[in-house]
Short mmCIF file of C-alpha atoms in Angstrom, two decimals:
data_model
loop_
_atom_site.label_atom_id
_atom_site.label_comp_id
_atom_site.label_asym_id
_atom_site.label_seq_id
_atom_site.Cartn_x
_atom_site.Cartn_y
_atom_site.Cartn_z
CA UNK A 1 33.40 3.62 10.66
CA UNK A 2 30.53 2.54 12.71
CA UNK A 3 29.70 6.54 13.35
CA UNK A 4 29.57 6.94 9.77
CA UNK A 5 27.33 4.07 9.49
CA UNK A 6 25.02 5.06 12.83
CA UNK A 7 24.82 8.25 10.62
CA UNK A 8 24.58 7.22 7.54
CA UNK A 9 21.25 4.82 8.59
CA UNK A 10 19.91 7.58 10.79
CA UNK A 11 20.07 10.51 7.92
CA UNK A 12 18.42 7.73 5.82
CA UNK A 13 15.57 6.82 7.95
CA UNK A 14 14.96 10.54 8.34
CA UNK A 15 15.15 11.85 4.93
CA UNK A 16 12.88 9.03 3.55
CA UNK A 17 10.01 10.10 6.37
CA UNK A 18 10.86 13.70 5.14
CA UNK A 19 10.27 12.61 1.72
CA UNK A 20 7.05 10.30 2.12
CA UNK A 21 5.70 13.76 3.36
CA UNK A 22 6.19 15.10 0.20
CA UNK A 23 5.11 12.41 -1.96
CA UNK A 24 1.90 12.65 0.44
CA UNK A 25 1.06 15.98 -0.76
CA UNK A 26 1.48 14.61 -4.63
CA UNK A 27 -0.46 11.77 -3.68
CA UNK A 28 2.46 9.18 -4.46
CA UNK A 29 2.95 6.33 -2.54
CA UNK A 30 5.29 6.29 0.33
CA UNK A 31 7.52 3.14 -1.36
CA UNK A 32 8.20 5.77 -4.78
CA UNK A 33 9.29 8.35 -1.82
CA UNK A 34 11.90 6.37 0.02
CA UNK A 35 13.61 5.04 -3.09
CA UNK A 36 13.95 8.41 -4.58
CA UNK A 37 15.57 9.04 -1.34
CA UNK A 38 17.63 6.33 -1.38
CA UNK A 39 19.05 7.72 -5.07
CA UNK A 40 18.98 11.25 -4.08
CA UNK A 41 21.54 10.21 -1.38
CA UNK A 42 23.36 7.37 -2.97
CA UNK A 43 27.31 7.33 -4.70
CA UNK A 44 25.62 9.24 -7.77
CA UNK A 45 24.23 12.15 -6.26
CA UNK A 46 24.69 13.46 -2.27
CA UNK A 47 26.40 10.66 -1.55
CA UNK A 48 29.33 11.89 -4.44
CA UNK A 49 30.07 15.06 -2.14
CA UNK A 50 31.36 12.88 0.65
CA UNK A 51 29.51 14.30 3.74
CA UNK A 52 30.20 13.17 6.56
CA UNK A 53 27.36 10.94 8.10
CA UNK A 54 25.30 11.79 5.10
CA UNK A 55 24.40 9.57 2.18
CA UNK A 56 25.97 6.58 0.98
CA UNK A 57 29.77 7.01 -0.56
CA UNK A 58 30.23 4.52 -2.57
CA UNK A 59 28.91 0.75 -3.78
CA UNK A 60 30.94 -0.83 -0.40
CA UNK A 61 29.05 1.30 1.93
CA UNK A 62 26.03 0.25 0.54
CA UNK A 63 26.99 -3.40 0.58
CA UNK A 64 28.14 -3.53 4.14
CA UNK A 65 24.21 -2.62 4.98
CA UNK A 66 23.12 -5.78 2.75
CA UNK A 67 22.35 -7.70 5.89
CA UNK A 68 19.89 -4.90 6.59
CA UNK A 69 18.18 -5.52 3.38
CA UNK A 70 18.00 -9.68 3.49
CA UNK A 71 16.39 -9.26 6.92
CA UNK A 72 13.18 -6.80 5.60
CA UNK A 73 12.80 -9.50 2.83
CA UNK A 74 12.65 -12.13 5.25
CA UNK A 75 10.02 -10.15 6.97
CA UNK A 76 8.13 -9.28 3.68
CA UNK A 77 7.82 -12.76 2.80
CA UNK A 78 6.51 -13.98 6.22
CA UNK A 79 3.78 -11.31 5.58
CA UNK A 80 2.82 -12.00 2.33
CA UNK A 81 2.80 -15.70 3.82
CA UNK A 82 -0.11 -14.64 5.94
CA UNK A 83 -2.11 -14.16 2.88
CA UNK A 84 -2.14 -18.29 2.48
CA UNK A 85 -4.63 -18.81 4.92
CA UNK A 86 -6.58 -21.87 4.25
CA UNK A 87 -9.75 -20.54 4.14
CA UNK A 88 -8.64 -17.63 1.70
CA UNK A 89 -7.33 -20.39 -0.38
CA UNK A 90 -10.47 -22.29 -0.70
CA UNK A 91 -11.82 -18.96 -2.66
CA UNK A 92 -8.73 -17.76 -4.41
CA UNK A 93 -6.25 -20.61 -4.82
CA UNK A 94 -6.72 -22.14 -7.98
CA UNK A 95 -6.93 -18.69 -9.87
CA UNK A 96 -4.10 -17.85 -8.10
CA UNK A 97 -1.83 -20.39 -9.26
CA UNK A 98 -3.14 -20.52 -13.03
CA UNK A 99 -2.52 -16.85 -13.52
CA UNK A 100 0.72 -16.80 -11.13
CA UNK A 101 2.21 -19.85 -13.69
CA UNK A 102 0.61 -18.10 -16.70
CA UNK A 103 1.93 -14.39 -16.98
CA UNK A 104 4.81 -15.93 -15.53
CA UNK A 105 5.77 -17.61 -18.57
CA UNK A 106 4.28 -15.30 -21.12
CA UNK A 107 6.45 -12.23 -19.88
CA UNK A 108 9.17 -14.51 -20.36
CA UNK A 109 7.81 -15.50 -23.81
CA UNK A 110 7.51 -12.18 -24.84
CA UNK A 111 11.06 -10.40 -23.70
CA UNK A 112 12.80 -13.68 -25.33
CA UNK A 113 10.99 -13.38 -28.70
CA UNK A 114 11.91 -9.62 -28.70
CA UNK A 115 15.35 -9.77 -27.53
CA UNK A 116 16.44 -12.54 -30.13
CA UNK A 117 15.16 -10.58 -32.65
CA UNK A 118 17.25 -7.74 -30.97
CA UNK A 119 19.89 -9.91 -31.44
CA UNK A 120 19.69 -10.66 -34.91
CA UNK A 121 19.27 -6.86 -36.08
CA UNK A 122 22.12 -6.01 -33.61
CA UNK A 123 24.39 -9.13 -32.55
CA UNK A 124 27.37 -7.10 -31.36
CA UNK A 125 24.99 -5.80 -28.76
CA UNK A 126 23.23 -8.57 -27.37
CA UNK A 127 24.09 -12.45 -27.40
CA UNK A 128 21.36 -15.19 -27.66
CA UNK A 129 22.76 -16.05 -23.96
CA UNK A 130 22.36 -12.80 -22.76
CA UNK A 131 18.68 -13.00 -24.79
CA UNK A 132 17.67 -16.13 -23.19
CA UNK A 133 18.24 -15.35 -19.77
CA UNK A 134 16.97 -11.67 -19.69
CA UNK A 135 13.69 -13.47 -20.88
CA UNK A 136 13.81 -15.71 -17.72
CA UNK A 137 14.40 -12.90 -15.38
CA UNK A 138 11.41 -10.65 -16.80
CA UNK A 139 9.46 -13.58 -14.93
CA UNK A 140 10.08 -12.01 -11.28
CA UNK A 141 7.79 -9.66 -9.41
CA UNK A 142 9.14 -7.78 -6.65
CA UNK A 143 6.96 -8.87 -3.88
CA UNK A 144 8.31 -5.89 -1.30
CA UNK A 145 6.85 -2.76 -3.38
CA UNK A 146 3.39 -4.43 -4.18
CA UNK A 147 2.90 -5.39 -0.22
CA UNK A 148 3.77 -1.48 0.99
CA UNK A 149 1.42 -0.10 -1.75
CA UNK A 150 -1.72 -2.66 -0.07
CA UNK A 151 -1.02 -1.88 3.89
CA UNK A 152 -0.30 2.09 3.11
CA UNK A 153 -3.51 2.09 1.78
CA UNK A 154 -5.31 -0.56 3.53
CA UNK A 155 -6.66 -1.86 0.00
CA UNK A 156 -9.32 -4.90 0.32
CA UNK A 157 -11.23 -6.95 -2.51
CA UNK A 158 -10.85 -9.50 -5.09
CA UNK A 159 -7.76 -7.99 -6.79
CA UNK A 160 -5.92 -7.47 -3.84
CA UNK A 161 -6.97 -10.88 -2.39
CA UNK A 162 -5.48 -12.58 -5.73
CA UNK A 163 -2.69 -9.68 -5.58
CA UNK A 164 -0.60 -10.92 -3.17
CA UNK A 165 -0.55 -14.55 -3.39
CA UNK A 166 -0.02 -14.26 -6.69
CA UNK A 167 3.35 -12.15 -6.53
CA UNK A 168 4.13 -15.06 -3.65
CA UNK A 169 3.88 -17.69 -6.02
CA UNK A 170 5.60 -15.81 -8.57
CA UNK A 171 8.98 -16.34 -6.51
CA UNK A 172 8.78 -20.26 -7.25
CA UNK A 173 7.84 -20.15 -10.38
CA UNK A 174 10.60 -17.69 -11.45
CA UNK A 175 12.96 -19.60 -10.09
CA UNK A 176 12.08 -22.59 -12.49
CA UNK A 177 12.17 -20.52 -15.17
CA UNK A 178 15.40 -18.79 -14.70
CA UNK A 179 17.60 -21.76 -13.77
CA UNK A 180 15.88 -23.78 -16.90
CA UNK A 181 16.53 -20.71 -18.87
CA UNK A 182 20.41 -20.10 -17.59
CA UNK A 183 20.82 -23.26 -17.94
CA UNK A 184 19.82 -23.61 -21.37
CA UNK A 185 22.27 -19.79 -21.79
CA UNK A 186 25.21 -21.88 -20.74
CA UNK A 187 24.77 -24.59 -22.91
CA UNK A 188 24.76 -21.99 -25.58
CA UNK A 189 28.29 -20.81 -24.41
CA UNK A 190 29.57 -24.09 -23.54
CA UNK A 191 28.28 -26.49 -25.77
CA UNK A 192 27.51 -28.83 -23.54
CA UNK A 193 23.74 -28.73 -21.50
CA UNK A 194 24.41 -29.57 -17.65
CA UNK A 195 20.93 -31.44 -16.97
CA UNK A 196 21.19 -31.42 -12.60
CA UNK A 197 21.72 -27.51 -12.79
CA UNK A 198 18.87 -26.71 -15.33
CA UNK A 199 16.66 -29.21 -14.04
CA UNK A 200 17.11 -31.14 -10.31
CA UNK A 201 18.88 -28.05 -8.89
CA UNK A 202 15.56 -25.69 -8.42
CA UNK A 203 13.75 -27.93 -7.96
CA UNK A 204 15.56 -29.34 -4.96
CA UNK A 205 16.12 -25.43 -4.18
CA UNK A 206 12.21 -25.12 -4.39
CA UNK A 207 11.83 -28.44 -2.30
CA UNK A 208 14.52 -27.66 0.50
CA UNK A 209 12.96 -24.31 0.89
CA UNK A 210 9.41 -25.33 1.55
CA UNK A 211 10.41 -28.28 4.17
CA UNK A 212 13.00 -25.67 5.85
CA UNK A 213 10.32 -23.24 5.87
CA UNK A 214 7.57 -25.69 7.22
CA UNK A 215 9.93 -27.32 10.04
CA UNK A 216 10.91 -24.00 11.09
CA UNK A 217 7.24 -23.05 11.37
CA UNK A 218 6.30 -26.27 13.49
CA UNK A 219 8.87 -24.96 15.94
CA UNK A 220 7.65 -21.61 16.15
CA UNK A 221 3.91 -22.60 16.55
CA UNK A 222 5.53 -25.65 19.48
CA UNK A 223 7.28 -22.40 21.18
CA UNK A 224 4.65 -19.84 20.83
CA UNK A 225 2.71 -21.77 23.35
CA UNK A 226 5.19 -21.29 26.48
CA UNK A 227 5.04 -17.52 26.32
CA UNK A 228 1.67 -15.66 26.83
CA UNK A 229 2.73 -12.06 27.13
CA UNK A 230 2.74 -10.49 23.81
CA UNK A 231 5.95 -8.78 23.69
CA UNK A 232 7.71 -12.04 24.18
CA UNK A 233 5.47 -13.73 21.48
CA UNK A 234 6.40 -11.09 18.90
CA UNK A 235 10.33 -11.04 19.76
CA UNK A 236 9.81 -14.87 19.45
CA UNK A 237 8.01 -14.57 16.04
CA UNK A 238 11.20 -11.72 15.33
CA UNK A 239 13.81 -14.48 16.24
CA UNK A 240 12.39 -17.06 13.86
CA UNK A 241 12.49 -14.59 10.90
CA UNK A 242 16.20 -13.94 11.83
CA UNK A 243 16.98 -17.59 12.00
CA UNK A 244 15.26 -18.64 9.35
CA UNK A 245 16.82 -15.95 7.15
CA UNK A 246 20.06 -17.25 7.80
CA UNK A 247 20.03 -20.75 8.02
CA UNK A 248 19.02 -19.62 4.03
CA UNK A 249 22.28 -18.13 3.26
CA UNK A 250 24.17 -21.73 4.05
CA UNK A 251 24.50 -24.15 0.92
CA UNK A 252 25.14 -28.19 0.49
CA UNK A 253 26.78 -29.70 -1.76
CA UNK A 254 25.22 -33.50 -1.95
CA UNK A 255 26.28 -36.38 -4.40
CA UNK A 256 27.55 -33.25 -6.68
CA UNK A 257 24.08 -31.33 -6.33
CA UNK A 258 23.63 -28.06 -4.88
CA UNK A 259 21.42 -28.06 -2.18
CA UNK A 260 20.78 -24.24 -1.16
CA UNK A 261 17.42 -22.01 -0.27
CA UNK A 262 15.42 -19.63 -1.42
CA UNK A 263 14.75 -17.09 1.30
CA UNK A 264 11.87 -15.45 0.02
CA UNK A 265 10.07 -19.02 -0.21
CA UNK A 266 11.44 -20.39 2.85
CA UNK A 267 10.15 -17.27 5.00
CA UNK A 268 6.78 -17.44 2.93
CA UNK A 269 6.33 -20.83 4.02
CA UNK A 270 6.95 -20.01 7.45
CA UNK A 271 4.26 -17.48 7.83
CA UNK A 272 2.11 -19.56 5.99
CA UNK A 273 2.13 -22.64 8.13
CA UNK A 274 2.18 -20.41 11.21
CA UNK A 275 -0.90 -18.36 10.23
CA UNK A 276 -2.30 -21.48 9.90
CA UNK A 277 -1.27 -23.08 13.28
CA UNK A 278 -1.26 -20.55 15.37
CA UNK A 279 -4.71 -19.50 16.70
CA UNK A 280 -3.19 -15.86 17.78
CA UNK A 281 -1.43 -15.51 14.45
CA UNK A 282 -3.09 -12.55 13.37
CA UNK A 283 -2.77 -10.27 15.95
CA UNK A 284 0.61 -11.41 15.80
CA UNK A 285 1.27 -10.75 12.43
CA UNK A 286 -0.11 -6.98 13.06
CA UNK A 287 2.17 -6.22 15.78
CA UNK A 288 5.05 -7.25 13.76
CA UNK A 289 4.05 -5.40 10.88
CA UNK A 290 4.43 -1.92 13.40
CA UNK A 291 7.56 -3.06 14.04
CA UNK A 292 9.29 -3.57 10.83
CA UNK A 293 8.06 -0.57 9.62
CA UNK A 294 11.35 1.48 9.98
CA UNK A 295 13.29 -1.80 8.58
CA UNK A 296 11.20 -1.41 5.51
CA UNK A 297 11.94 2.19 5.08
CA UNK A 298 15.79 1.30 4.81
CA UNK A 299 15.10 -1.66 2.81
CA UNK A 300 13.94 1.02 -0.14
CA UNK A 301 15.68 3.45 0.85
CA UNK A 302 18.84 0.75 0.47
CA UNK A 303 17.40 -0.41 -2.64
CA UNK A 304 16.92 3.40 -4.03
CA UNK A 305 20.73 4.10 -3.45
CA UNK A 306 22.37 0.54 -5.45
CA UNK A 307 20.02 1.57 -8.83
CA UNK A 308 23.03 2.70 -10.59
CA UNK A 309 22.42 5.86 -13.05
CA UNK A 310 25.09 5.03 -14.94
CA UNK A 311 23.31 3.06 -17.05
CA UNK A 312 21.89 5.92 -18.70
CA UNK A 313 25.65 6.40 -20.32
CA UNK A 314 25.14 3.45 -22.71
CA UNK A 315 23.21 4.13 -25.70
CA UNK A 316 22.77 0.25 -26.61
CA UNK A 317 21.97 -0.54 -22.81
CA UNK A 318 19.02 1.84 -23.19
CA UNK A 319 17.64 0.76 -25.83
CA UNK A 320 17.52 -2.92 -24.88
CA UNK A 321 16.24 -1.84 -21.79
CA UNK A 322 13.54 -0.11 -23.60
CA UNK A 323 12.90 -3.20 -25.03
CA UNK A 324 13.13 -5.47 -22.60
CA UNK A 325 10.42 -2.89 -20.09
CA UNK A 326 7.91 -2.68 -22.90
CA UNK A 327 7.77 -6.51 -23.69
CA UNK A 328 7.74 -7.62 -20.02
CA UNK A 329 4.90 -4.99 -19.52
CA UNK A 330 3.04 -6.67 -22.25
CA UNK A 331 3.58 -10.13 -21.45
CA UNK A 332 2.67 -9.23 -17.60
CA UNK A 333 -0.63 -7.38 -18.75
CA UNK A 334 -2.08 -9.55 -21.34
CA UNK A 335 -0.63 -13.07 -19.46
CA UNK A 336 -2.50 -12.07 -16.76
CA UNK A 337 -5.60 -10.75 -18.52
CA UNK A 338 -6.20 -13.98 -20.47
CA UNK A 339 -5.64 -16.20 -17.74
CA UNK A 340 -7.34 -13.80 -15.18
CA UNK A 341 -10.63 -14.18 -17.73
CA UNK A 342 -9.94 -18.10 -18.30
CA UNK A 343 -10.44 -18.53 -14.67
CA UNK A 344 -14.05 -16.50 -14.08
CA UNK A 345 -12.22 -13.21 -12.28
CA UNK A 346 -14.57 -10.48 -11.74
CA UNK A 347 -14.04 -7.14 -14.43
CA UNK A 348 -11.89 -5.16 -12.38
CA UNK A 349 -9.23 -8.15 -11.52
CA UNK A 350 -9.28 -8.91 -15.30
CA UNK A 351 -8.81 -4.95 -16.41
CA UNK A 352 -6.20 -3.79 -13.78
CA UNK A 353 -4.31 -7.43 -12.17
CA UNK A 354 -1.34 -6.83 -15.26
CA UNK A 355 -0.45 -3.68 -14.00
CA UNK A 356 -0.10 -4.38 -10.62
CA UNK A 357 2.40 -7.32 -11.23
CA UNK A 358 4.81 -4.97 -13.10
CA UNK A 359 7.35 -3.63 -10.14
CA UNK A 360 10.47 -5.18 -10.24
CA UNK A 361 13.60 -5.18 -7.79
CA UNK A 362 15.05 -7.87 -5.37
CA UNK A 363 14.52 -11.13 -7.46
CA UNK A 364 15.40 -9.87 -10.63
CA UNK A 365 18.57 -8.17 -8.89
CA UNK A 366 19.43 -11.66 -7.58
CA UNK A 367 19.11 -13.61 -10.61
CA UNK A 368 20.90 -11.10 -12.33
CA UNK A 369 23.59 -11.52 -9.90
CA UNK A 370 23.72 -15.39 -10.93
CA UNK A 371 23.55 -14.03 -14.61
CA UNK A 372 27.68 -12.84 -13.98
CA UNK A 373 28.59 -16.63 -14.82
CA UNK A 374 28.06 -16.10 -18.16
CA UNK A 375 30.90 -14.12 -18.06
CA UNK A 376 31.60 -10.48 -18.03
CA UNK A 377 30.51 -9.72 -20.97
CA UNK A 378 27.28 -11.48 -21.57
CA UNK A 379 27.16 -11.17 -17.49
CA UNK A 380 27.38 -7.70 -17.47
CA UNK A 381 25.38 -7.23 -19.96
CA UNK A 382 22.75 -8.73 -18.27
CA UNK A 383 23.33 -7.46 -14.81
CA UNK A 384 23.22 -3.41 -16.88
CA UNK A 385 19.86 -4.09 -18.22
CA UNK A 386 18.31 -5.17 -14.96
CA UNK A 387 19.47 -2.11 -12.82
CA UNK A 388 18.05 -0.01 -15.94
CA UNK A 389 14.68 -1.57 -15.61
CA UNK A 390 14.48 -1.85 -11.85
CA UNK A 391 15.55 1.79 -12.21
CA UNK A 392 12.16 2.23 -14.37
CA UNK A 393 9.99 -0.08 -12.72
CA UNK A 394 10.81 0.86 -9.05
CA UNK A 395 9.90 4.21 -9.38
CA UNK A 396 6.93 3.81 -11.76
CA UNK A 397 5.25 0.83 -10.52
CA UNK A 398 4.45 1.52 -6.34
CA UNK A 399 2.45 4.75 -8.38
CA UNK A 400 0.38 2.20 -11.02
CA UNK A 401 0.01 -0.42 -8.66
CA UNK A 402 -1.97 2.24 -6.14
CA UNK A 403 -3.60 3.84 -9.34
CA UNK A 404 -5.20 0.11 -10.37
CA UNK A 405 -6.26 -0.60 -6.87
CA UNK A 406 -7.62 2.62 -6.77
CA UNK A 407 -9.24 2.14 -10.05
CA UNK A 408 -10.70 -1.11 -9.30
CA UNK A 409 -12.41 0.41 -6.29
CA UNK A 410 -10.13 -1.52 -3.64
CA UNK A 411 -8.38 1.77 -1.90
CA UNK A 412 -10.94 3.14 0.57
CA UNK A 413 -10.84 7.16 0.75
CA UNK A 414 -11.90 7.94 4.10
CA UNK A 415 -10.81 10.29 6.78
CA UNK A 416 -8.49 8.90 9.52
CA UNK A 417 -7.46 10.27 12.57
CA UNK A 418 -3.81 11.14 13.33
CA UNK A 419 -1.34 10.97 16.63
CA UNK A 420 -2.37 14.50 17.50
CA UNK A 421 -6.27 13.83 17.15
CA UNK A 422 -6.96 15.83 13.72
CA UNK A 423 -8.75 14.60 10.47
CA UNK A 424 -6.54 13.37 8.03
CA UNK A 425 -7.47 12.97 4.60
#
């Protein structure tokens, strides 16, 4: 077992560098690259001729690697955290957090008003549960796509500067939105609204998260100063990550509320504070951006082998998906165009922001999983319609997120120099 797994991570790692090759030459970006790869060899295609040591058999195989996958979002969110700096914030952080709240909401606006009429013209389809709560997870951004996209091509200016933070704060804001949402599904099912789940619970969640995340920051920063070489400061830094990722996975129960954490938030806030703190912090921050960078490449490659084509089967699923991919895109571009004008945003962050917010994967996949208590049909449902539009947007999005930074005049095309000294263009 663990040779087929050595094997199976190794033939990964290798066929998604094969692969960004190839995308190079089409002038894709790497991220659209390694999740083709990861479907090319996942349970639906390569991985369905059971080779040995190549591709991923089946949905366990692909599960047992999940660890794999919560670590490189641990270490995407302690990036993006390094976007927070104070004196970035002093520029950006009000627009930030006015169009982060705003096309937050209005995606979820937008897929709820279209899906309950989608419900009406086709009830055996689609509940008002199912509805509500699909319209709660259009809010999420997948923070991991967007952030490959800006270092692969180095982007800089006032989009990408709003960019990031933006998809940051999206996280938290989701979050509120979703459990107020499922909340609200349940009462639908049950009859009976539960006020500490659709309420107290994320917001503790949000809370917990940003105190975890802070503490666990302080103690980095406190350590940091014992060790001066820098390859003990970065496995240090690499430690924290890993801690802090799993101290995440644990839950409370207190005076019958669920205390548990958000790990995307929690390892944001980490970063943040220690970017901050930390005087060395950015050349920090570099070095453990080299290293991650074959964790990354399995993370998509991971997350290109669960989208399940399968969902293609399902006539109805499609065309709710359909739905549900146009409205969010809508909401996403136009919430973030009004509010991107309301708050004095130059032409280009105005015109191109929308698109750059539309890829979707880990957050939506998450939520989707909590989705399942509605039961399996409403649950299932739910959890169809989000692998069909992660499907979509995974593959689609990396490519319009570089075309907008490109088009906005953020994506500098210059020759660089390669490993073996020639121009590269």
């Amino acid at each position: 077992m663990k040779t087929v797994t050595l094997l199976s991570i190794s033939a990964a790692l290798l066929l998604g560098l094969l692969m960004s090759r190839l995308a190079k030459k089409l002038q894709l970006p790497a991220v659209t690259a390694y999740l083709v790869t990861g479907v090319l060899i996942g349970p639906f295609c390569l991985g369905a001729l059971n080779l040995y040591g190549i591709g991923f058999h089946d949905e366990a195989q692909i599960e047992s690697l999940g660890i794999l996958s919560d670590v490189a979002l641990g270490f995407i969110a302690f990036a993006i955290g390094n976007e927070f700096r104070l004196s970035q914030l002093k520029k950006t952080g009000k627009q930030a957090t006015v169009i982060g709240i705003v096309q937050a909401i209005v995606a979820t606006l937008l897929v709820d008003a279209a899906l309950i009429a989608l419900h009406f013209i086709m009830p055996q389809h689609i509940s008002l549960s199912a509805a509500i709560t699909l319209g709660a997870i259009a809010s999420a951004t997948a923070p991991a796509a967007t952030l490959m996209v800006v270092r692969q091509y180095k982007a800089k200016g006032p989009l990408t500067s709003l960019l990031l933070p933006i998809v940051a704060l999206d996280d938290a804001v989701g979050l509120i939105i979703f459990s107020v949402s499922f909340g609200i599904a349940r009462a639908l099912q049950t009859g009976s609204p539960d006020f500490i789940s659709i309420i107290v619970e994320p917001l503790v969640e949000i809370a917990a998260s940003l105190i975890l995340g802070s503490v666990m920051s302080l103690v980095l920063t406190f350590l940091e100063r014992f060790f001066h070489s820098r390859s003990k400061r970065l496995s240090l830094a690499v430690t924290f990550v890993f801690l802090t990722v799993g101290i995440t996975m644990m839950h409370f129960e207190i005076g019958g509320i669920t205390i548990g954490f958000s790990p995307l938030l929690t390892c944001m806030m980490l970063g943040t504070v220690f970017c901050n703190l930390c005087d060395f912090s950015e050349e920090l921050m570099d070095r453990c951006d080299r290293w991650t960078a074959p964790l990354f490449i399995l993370f998509f490659v991971i997350s290109g082998a669960e989208l399940k084509l399968s969902v293609f089967t399902s006539g109805a699923i499609v065309l709710i998906g359909i739905v549900f991919i146009i409205s969010r895109s809508i909401g996403k571009y136009f919430g973030s165009y009004f509010s991107a004008k309301a708050v004095n945003c130059d032409a280009n962050t105005v015109k191109y922001l929308g698109i750059t917010l539309l890829p979707q994967a880990g957050v939506a996949l998450g939520m989707s999983v909590t989705a399942m208590q509605l039961g399996s049909s409403d649950g299932g449902l739910v959890r169809n319609i989000v692998l069909f539009a992660v499907l979509i947007y995974e593959l689609v999005g990396p490519l319009l997120t570089k075309l907008s930074l490109s088009a906005a005049g953020e994506i500098a095309h210059h020759e660089k120099v390669s490993a073996r000294g020639g121009k590269v263009h």
